[in-house]
Short mmCIF file of C-alpha atoms and ligand atoms in Angstrom, two decimals:
data_model
loop_
_atom_site.label_atom_id
_atom_site.label_comp_id
_atom_site.label_asym_id
_atom_site.label_seq_id
_atom_site.Cartn_x
_atom_site.Cartn_y
_atom_site.Cartn_z
CA MET F 12 81.94 183.57 -27.36
CA TYR F 13 82.05 179.79 -26.96
CA GLN F 14 85.40 178.34 -26.94
CA VAL F 15 85.94 174.89 -27.97
CA ASN F 16 87.77 172.97 -25.25
CA LEU F 17 89.38 169.69 -26.14
CA GLU F 18 91.72 169.56 -22.96
CA ASP F 19 92.38 165.88 -21.79
CA LYS F 20 91.19 164.61 -25.13
CA VAL F 21 93.50 162.46 -27.58
CA ALA F 22 92.95 162.87 -31.34
CA LEU F 23 94.27 160.95 -34.14
CA VAL F 24 94.41 162.54 -37.78
CA THR F 25 95.23 160.25 -40.58
CA GLY F 26 97.03 162.36 -43.36
CA GLY F 27 98.02 164.75 -40.69
CA SER F 28 101.25 165.82 -42.05
CA ARG F 29 99.89 168.14 -44.96
CA GLY F 30 97.04 170.13 -46.32
CA LEU F 31 93.76 169.83 -44.45
CA GLY F 32 95.10 167.21 -41.90
CA ARG F 33 97.92 169.52 -40.74
CA ALA F 34 95.50 172.34 -40.38
CA MET F 35 93.31 169.91 -38.28
CA VAL F 36 96.12 168.80 -36.20
CA LEU F 37 97.12 172.38 -35.27
CA GLY F 38 93.45 173.47 -34.68
CA LEU F 39 92.87 170.37 -32.40
CA ALA F 40 95.95 171.16 -30.49
CA ARG F 41 95.28 174.78 -30.18
CA ALA F 42 91.80 173.82 -28.63
CA GLY F 43 93.78 171.40 -26.05
CA ALA F 44 93.93 168.05 -27.64
CA ASP F 45 97.01 165.88 -27.70
CA VAL F 46 97.34 164.62 -31.16
CA VAL F 47 98.68 161.44 -33.13
CA ILE F 48 99.74 162.63 -36.54
CA ALA F 49 99.81 159.60 -39.03
CA SER F 50 101.06 159.65 -42.74
CA ARG F 51 103.22 157.68 -44.78
CA LYS F 52 106.27 159.97 -44.32
CA LEU F 53 107.57 159.98 -40.77
CA ASP F 54 109.71 163.12 -41.18
CA THR F 55 106.64 165.42 -42.20
CA CYS F 56 104.74 164.00 -39.48
CA GLU F 57 107.49 164.93 -37.07
CA SER F 58 107.63 168.51 -38.39
CA VAL F 59 103.86 169.01 -37.56
CA ALA F 60 104.44 167.18 -34.15
CA GLU F 61 107.08 169.89 -33.40
CA GLU F 62 104.44 172.67 -34.21
CA VAL F 63 101.90 170.80 -31.76
CA ARG F 64 104.75 170.82 -29.06
CA ALA F 65 105.21 174.41 -29.49
CA LEU F 66 101.58 174.89 -28.54
CA GLY F 67 102.00 173.02 -25.26
CA ARG F 68 100.43 169.91 -26.33
CA GLN F 69 101.66 166.26 -26.64
CA ALA F 70 102.20 164.77 -30.24
CA LEU F 71 102.97 161.29 -31.45
CA PRO F 72 104.05 161.34 -35.00
CA PHE F 73 103.66 157.85 -36.83
CA ALA F 74 104.30 156.46 -40.22
CA ALA F 75 101.25 154.54 -41.33
CA HIS F 76 99.61 153.59 -44.88
CA ALA F 77 95.96 154.32 -44.75
CA GLY F 78 95.25 151.58 -47.14
CA GLN F 79 97.34 148.93 -45.34
CA MET F 80 95.44 147.16 -42.47
CA GLU F 81 98.48 145.96 -40.49
CA SER F 82 99.74 149.39 -40.73
CA LEU F 83 96.44 150.70 -39.15
CA ASP F 84 96.78 148.11 -36.37
CA ALA F 85 100.24 149.29 -35.57
CA LEU F 86 99.19 152.90 -35.60
CA LEU F 87 96.07 152.11 -33.19
CA GLU F 88 98.56 150.13 -30.98
CA ALA F 89 101.06 152.99 -30.70
CA THR F 90 98.34 155.40 -29.90
CA TYR F 91 97.08 153.48 -26.91
CA GLN F 92 100.57 152.68 -25.72
CA ARG F 93 101.29 156.08 -25.81
CA PHE F 94 98.16 157.82 -24.31
CA GLY F 95 96.04 154.81 -23.12
CA ARG F 96 92.86 156.36 -24.80
CA LEU F 97 91.49 157.73 -27.98
CA ASP F 98 88.65 160.38 -28.11
CA ILE F 99 88.69 161.77 -31.47
CA LEU F 100 89.44 159.99 -34.69
CA ILE F 101 89.51 161.68 -38.06
CA ASN F 102 89.87 159.60 -41.19
CA ASN F 103 91.31 162.25 -43.27
CA ALA F 104 94.05 160.59 -45.30
CA GLY F 105 92.61 160.29 -49.17
CA THR F 106 93.85 160.01 -52.61
CA ASN F 107 92.86 161.13 -55.93
CA PRO F 108 95.94 160.40 -58.06
CA VAL F 109 94.35 160.40 -61.58
CA THR F 110 91.77 162.97 -62.92
CA ALA F 111 90.78 161.35 -66.25
CA PRO F 112 87.81 159.84 -68.22
CA LEU F 113 86.39 156.44 -66.67
CA SER F 114 87.53 154.52 -70.04
CA ASP F 115 91.22 155.54 -69.22
CA LEU F 116 91.14 154.03 -65.79
CA THR F 117 92.60 150.52 -64.73
CA PRO F 118 91.31 148.05 -62.14
CA GLU F 119 94.54 148.29 -60.29
CA LEU F 120 94.04 152.22 -59.79
CA PHE F 121 90.34 151.27 -58.49
CA GLN F 122 91.77 149.03 -55.85
CA LYS F 123 94.41 151.56 -54.81
CA VAL F 124 92.03 154.38 -54.39
CA PHE F 125 89.40 152.08 -52.85
CA GLU F 126 91.77 150.89 -50.18
CA VAL F 127 92.94 154.40 -49.15
CA ASN F 128 89.58 156.07 -49.20
CA THR F 129 87.02 153.49 -48.24
CA LYS F 130 88.49 150.30 -46.81
CA GLY F 131 91.23 151.92 -44.43
CA PRO F 132 88.81 154.28 -42.97
CA TRP F 133 86.31 151.54 -42.35
CA TYR F 134 89.03 149.31 -40.75
CA LEU F 135 90.55 151.95 -38.53
CA ALA F 136 87.22 153.17 -37.22
CA SER F 137 85.95 149.72 -36.65
CA ARG F 138 88.95 148.76 -34.63
CA ALA F 139 88.90 151.99 -32.71
CA ALA F 140 85.21 152.49 -31.93
CA PRO F 141 85.01 149.57 -29.21
CA ARG F 142 88.17 150.75 -27.80
CA MET F 143 87.08 154.44 -27.53
CA ALA F 144 83.69 153.11 -26.05
CA LYS F 145 85.75 151.77 -23.05
CA HIS F 146 86.77 155.38 -22.12
CA GLY F 147 83.34 156.99 -22.48
CA GLY F 148 82.94 157.07 -26.24
CA GLY F 149 84.07 159.44 -28.64
CA SER F 150 83.84 161.28 -32.13
CA ILE F 151 84.75 159.83 -35.39
CA ILE F 152 85.02 162.10 -38.42
CA ASN F 153 85.14 160.66 -41.97
CA VAL F 154 86.44 163.20 -44.43
CA ILE F 155 84.53 162.57 -47.68
CA SER F 156 84.02 165.25 -50.33
CA VAL F 157 81.07 166.86 -52.09
CA ALA F 158 82.49 164.85 -54.86
CA GLY F 159 80.96 161.83 -53.22
CA LEU F 160 77.52 163.61 -52.92
CA LYS F 161 77.47 165.18 -56.41
CA PRO F 162 79.98 163.42 -58.52
CA PRO F 163 81.61 165.30 -61.37
CA ALA F 164 83.18 163.84 -64.65
CA TYR F 165 86.81 162.84 -64.58
CA GLN F 166 86.79 161.87 -60.88
CA GLY F 167 85.04 158.53 -61.01
CA PHE F 168 86.97 156.39 -58.58
CA TYR F 169 87.42 159.30 -56.10
CA ALA F 170 83.69 160.16 -56.10
CA ALA F 171 82.55 156.33 -55.77
CA THR F 172 85.16 155.55 -52.96
CA LYS F 173 84.12 158.85 -51.13
CA SER F 174 80.32 157.89 -51.67
CA ALA F 175 80.95 154.50 -50.20
CA LEU F 176 82.61 156.12 -47.04
CA HIS F 177 79.57 158.48 -46.86
CA ALA F 178 77.42 155.10 -46.78
CA LEU F 179 79.62 153.53 -44.12
CA THR F 180 79.49 156.62 -41.99
CA LYS F 181 75.85 156.26 -41.54
CA VAL F 182 76.13 152.48 -40.68
CA MET F 183 78.83 153.27 -38.27
CA ALA F 184 76.72 155.99 -36.42
CA ALA F 185 73.75 153.49 -36.47
CA GLU F 186 75.91 150.58 -35.02
CA TRP F 187 77.93 152.66 -32.47
CA ALA F 188 75.52 155.03 -30.94
CA SER F 189 74.80 152.79 -28.28
CA MET F 190 78.49 152.72 -27.40
CA GLY F 191 78.62 156.51 -27.08
CA VAL F 192 80.68 156.77 -30.16
CA ARG F 193 79.30 159.51 -32.58
CA VAL F 194 80.17 159.26 -36.36
CA ASN F 195 79.85 161.90 -39.04
CA ALA F 196 81.09 162.60 -42.37
CA LEU F 197 82.77 165.99 -43.10
CA ALA F 198 82.24 166.93 -46.94
CA PRO F 199 84.52 169.67 -48.02
CA GLY F 200 84.42 171.45 -51.45
CA SER F 201 87.66 172.47 -53.16
CA PHE F 202 90.46 173.95 -51.10
CA HIS F 203 94.01 174.62 -51.82
CA SER F 204 96.24 171.65 -51.21
CA ASP F 205 98.67 169.41 -53.00
CA MET F 206 95.65 167.22 -53.88
CA PHE F 207 93.81 170.01 -55.61
CA ASP F 208 97.07 171.47 -57.22
CA ASN F 209 97.73 167.85 -58.66
CA SER F 210 94.21 167.54 -60.19
CA ALA F 211 94.46 171.15 -61.59
CA ALA F 212 97.91 170.25 -63.07
CA GLN F 213 96.37 167.16 -64.79
CA LEU F 214 93.20 168.65 -66.27
CA PRO F 215 93.08 171.95 -68.27
CA GLY F 216 90.15 173.94 -66.82
CA PHE F 217 89.89 172.05 -63.56
CA MET F 218 90.86 175.26 -61.42
CA GLU F 219 88.47 177.39 -63.45
CA GLY F 220 85.70 174.80 -63.23
CA SER F 221 86.14 174.31 -59.44
CA ILE F 222 85.81 178.01 -59.01
CA ALA F 223 82.79 178.41 -61.19
CA ALA F 224 80.94 175.47 -59.66
CA THR F 225 80.76 177.28 -56.30
CA LEU F 226 78.31 180.13 -55.35
CA GLN F 227 81.31 181.92 -53.71
CA LYS F 228 83.33 181.66 -56.88
CA ARG F 229 86.45 180.63 -55.20
CA VAL F 230 88.58 177.74 -53.68
CA ALA F 231 88.91 177.80 -49.87
CA GLU F 232 91.90 177.75 -47.66
CA THR F 233 92.34 174.80 -45.52
CA ASP F 234 91.57 176.74 -42.28
CA GLU F 235 88.13 177.53 -43.54
CA VAL F 236 87.05 173.89 -43.04
CA LEU F 237 88.30 173.89 -39.54
CA GLY F 238 85.41 175.23 -37.73
CA SER F 239 83.33 172.30 -39.01
CA VAL F 240 86.09 169.92 -37.72
CA LEU F 241 86.11 171.21 -34.24
CA TYR F 242 82.42 171.22 -33.92
CA LEU F 243 82.13 167.67 -35.05
CA ALA F 244 85.09 166.57 -32.60
CA SER F 245 83.74 168.44 -29.56
CA ASP F 246 80.73 168.13 -27.24
CA MET F 247 79.19 171.21 -29.32
CA SER F 248 77.89 168.55 -31.54
CA SER F 249 76.93 166.01 -28.80
CA PHE F 250 73.51 165.37 -30.27
CA THR F 251 74.71 164.88 -33.87
CA THR F 252 75.59 161.53 -35.19
CA GLY F 253 75.09 159.98 -38.78
CA THR F 254 75.02 163.20 -40.67
CA THR F 255 77.14 165.13 -43.20
CA LEU F 256 78.45 168.62 -42.44
CA VAL F 257 79.16 170.41 -45.87
CA ALA F 258 81.70 173.19 -46.25
CA ASP F 259 81.77 173.83 -49.91
CA GLY F 260 81.08 177.62 -50.83
CA GLY F 261 77.84 176.57 -52.21
CA TYR F 262 78.84 173.84 -54.52
CA LEU F 263 75.79 171.62 -53.59
CA ALA F 264 73.44 174.48 -53.91
CA LEU F 265 74.15 175.17 -57.63
N1 NAP Z 28 91.79 169.32 -51.71
C1 NAP Z 28 90.46 169.38 -51.93
O1 NAP Z 28 90.04 170.18 -52.54
C2 NAP Z 28 89.55 168.38 -51.18
C3 NAP Z 28 88.09 168.61 -51.29
C4 NAP Z 28 87.43 167.79 -50.75
C5 NAP Z 28 87.72 166.63 -49.95
N2 NAP Z 28 89.20 166.50 -49.80
C6 NAP Z 28 89.58 165.38 -49.02
O2 NAP Z 28 90.29 166.03 -47.77
C7 NAP Z 28 91.26 165.25 -47.29
C8 NAP Z 28 92.55 165.79 -47.22
O3 NAP Z 28 92.86 166.33 -48.52
P1 NAP Z 28 94.18 167.36 -48.82
O4 NAP Z 28 93.87 167.98 -50.02
O5 NAP Z 28 94.52 167.94 -47.75
O6 NAP Z 28 95.38 165.99 -49.41
P2 NAP Z 28 96.77 166.45 -49.54
O7 NAP Z 28 97.36 167.94 -49.25
O8 NAP Z 28 97.00 165.63 -50.71
O9 NAP Z 28 97.41 165.70 -48.13
C9 NAP Z 28 97.06 164.26 -47.90
C10 NAP Z 28 97.71 163.69 -46.58
O10 NAP Z 28 97.24 162.47 -46.60
C11 NAP Z 28 98.41 161.56 -46.47
N3 NAP Z 28 98.24 160.53 -47.28
C12 NAP Z 28 98.06 160.43 -48.68
N4 NAP Z 28 98.05 159.04 -48.98
C13 NAP Z 28 98.22 158.40 -47.83
C14 NAP Z 28 98.22 156.96 -47.79
N5 NAP Z 28 98.06 155.94 -48.57
N6 NAP Z 28 98.48 156.69 -46.42
C15 NAP Z 28 98.55 157.55 -45.26
N7 NAP Z 28 98.59 158.72 -45.63
C16 NAP Z 28 98.37 159.28 -46.82
C17 NAP Z 28 99.67 162.60 -47.09
O11 NAP Z 28 100.89 162.40 -46.33
P3 NAP Z 28 101.99 161.25 -46.96
O12 NAP Z 28 102.35 161.82 -48.36
O13 NAP Z 28 103.11 161.37 -46.05
O14 NAP Z 28 101.30 159.96 -46.77
C18 NAP Z 28 99.03 163.95 -46.40
O15 NAP Z 28 99.39 164.22 -45.18
C19 NAP Z 28 91.27 163.89 -48.20
O16 NAP Z 28 90.44 162.86 -47.74
C20 NAP Z 28 90.68 164.45 -49.42
O17 NAP Z 28 89.93 163.42 -50.30
C21 NAP Z 28 89.99 167.30 -50.37
#
C-alpha cells in the first residue's frame, strides 16, 4: 500500500485546535510532518501540540485570529523563525456563527464572516506562497464547503464567502503554478464538529436535513475527510492544482 510520507515537511493548519483542523494536524504528524497549530486560543493549540509531540514530531502552537491580517503576519513570521520553511499551508479556520434567513442578517456579520472565511485565507496564502517558492514550492489547501458549491437556504454569508474562496483558489493556482506552489480547494460535506452542532442547535431540522441531503444518509466524522487532505498535501497529487476535491457523502450528486 502507498504510504503518505511527509517527513522533513512543515505544515501550518489554521483552526488546528478543534474539529477537522485537529484531525488534520494529527494526520499530518502521523505522516511525518512537523506542524504549526493556529487558532485564537493558545491553550487548546498547546493541547494538540502535546499530542503531536507524543507522535515524535515537532509542534508550534500559536494564537492567531484568521480574520486579522497583522495576526496572520505574526503567525507566518513565527513559523519561519521556528522552522525556516513552510511546505503545506491549510487554510482551515472558518466561521458560520448564524444559520438564519438573509433578511435577518446584518452588514456587520457579513464583514466578520468574510474576513475569516475569505480575506484571511487570501492574505495568508498570498504572503506565504512566495516564501514557500524559495524552498522548492509546496501545497496550499483552502477548506471551503459544499455549501459554497451548492448553496442551501439559511447559510447565505457562509456559502457566499466559501464560494469566494473557491474562486480565489483557482486564481492562486493560476498565478503560483510557475513558482511550484499548488493550490487546491477541499470541499467537505457535513461532519460532526462544534460548527455543525452549533448550526444544528440554531435551526430545527438542520441535522435531519443534512442527513437527507446526502446519498449515504449520514453526517461524517472528521477522520473521513483526512485522506483527501493527505492526498492534496503530499506529492501523490503533484499534477493536481486549481481543482476542488469533494468529500460529501454524495451531497452534490443529489
Ligand atoms: N463542520 C462541517 O460540517 C463543515 C462542513 C464543510 C466545511 N467545513 C469547514 O471546515 C473547516 C473546519 O470546520 P470545523 O467544523 O472543524 O470547525 P470547528 O469545529 O468550529 O473548529 C473551528 C476551528 O477554527 C478555529 N477558529 C474559529 N474562528 C477562528 C478565527 N477567527 N481565527 C482563528 N481560528 C479560528 C477554532 O479555534 P478557536 O476557537 O480557538 O479560534 C477551531 O480550531 C471550516 O473552514 C468549515 O467552514 C465544515
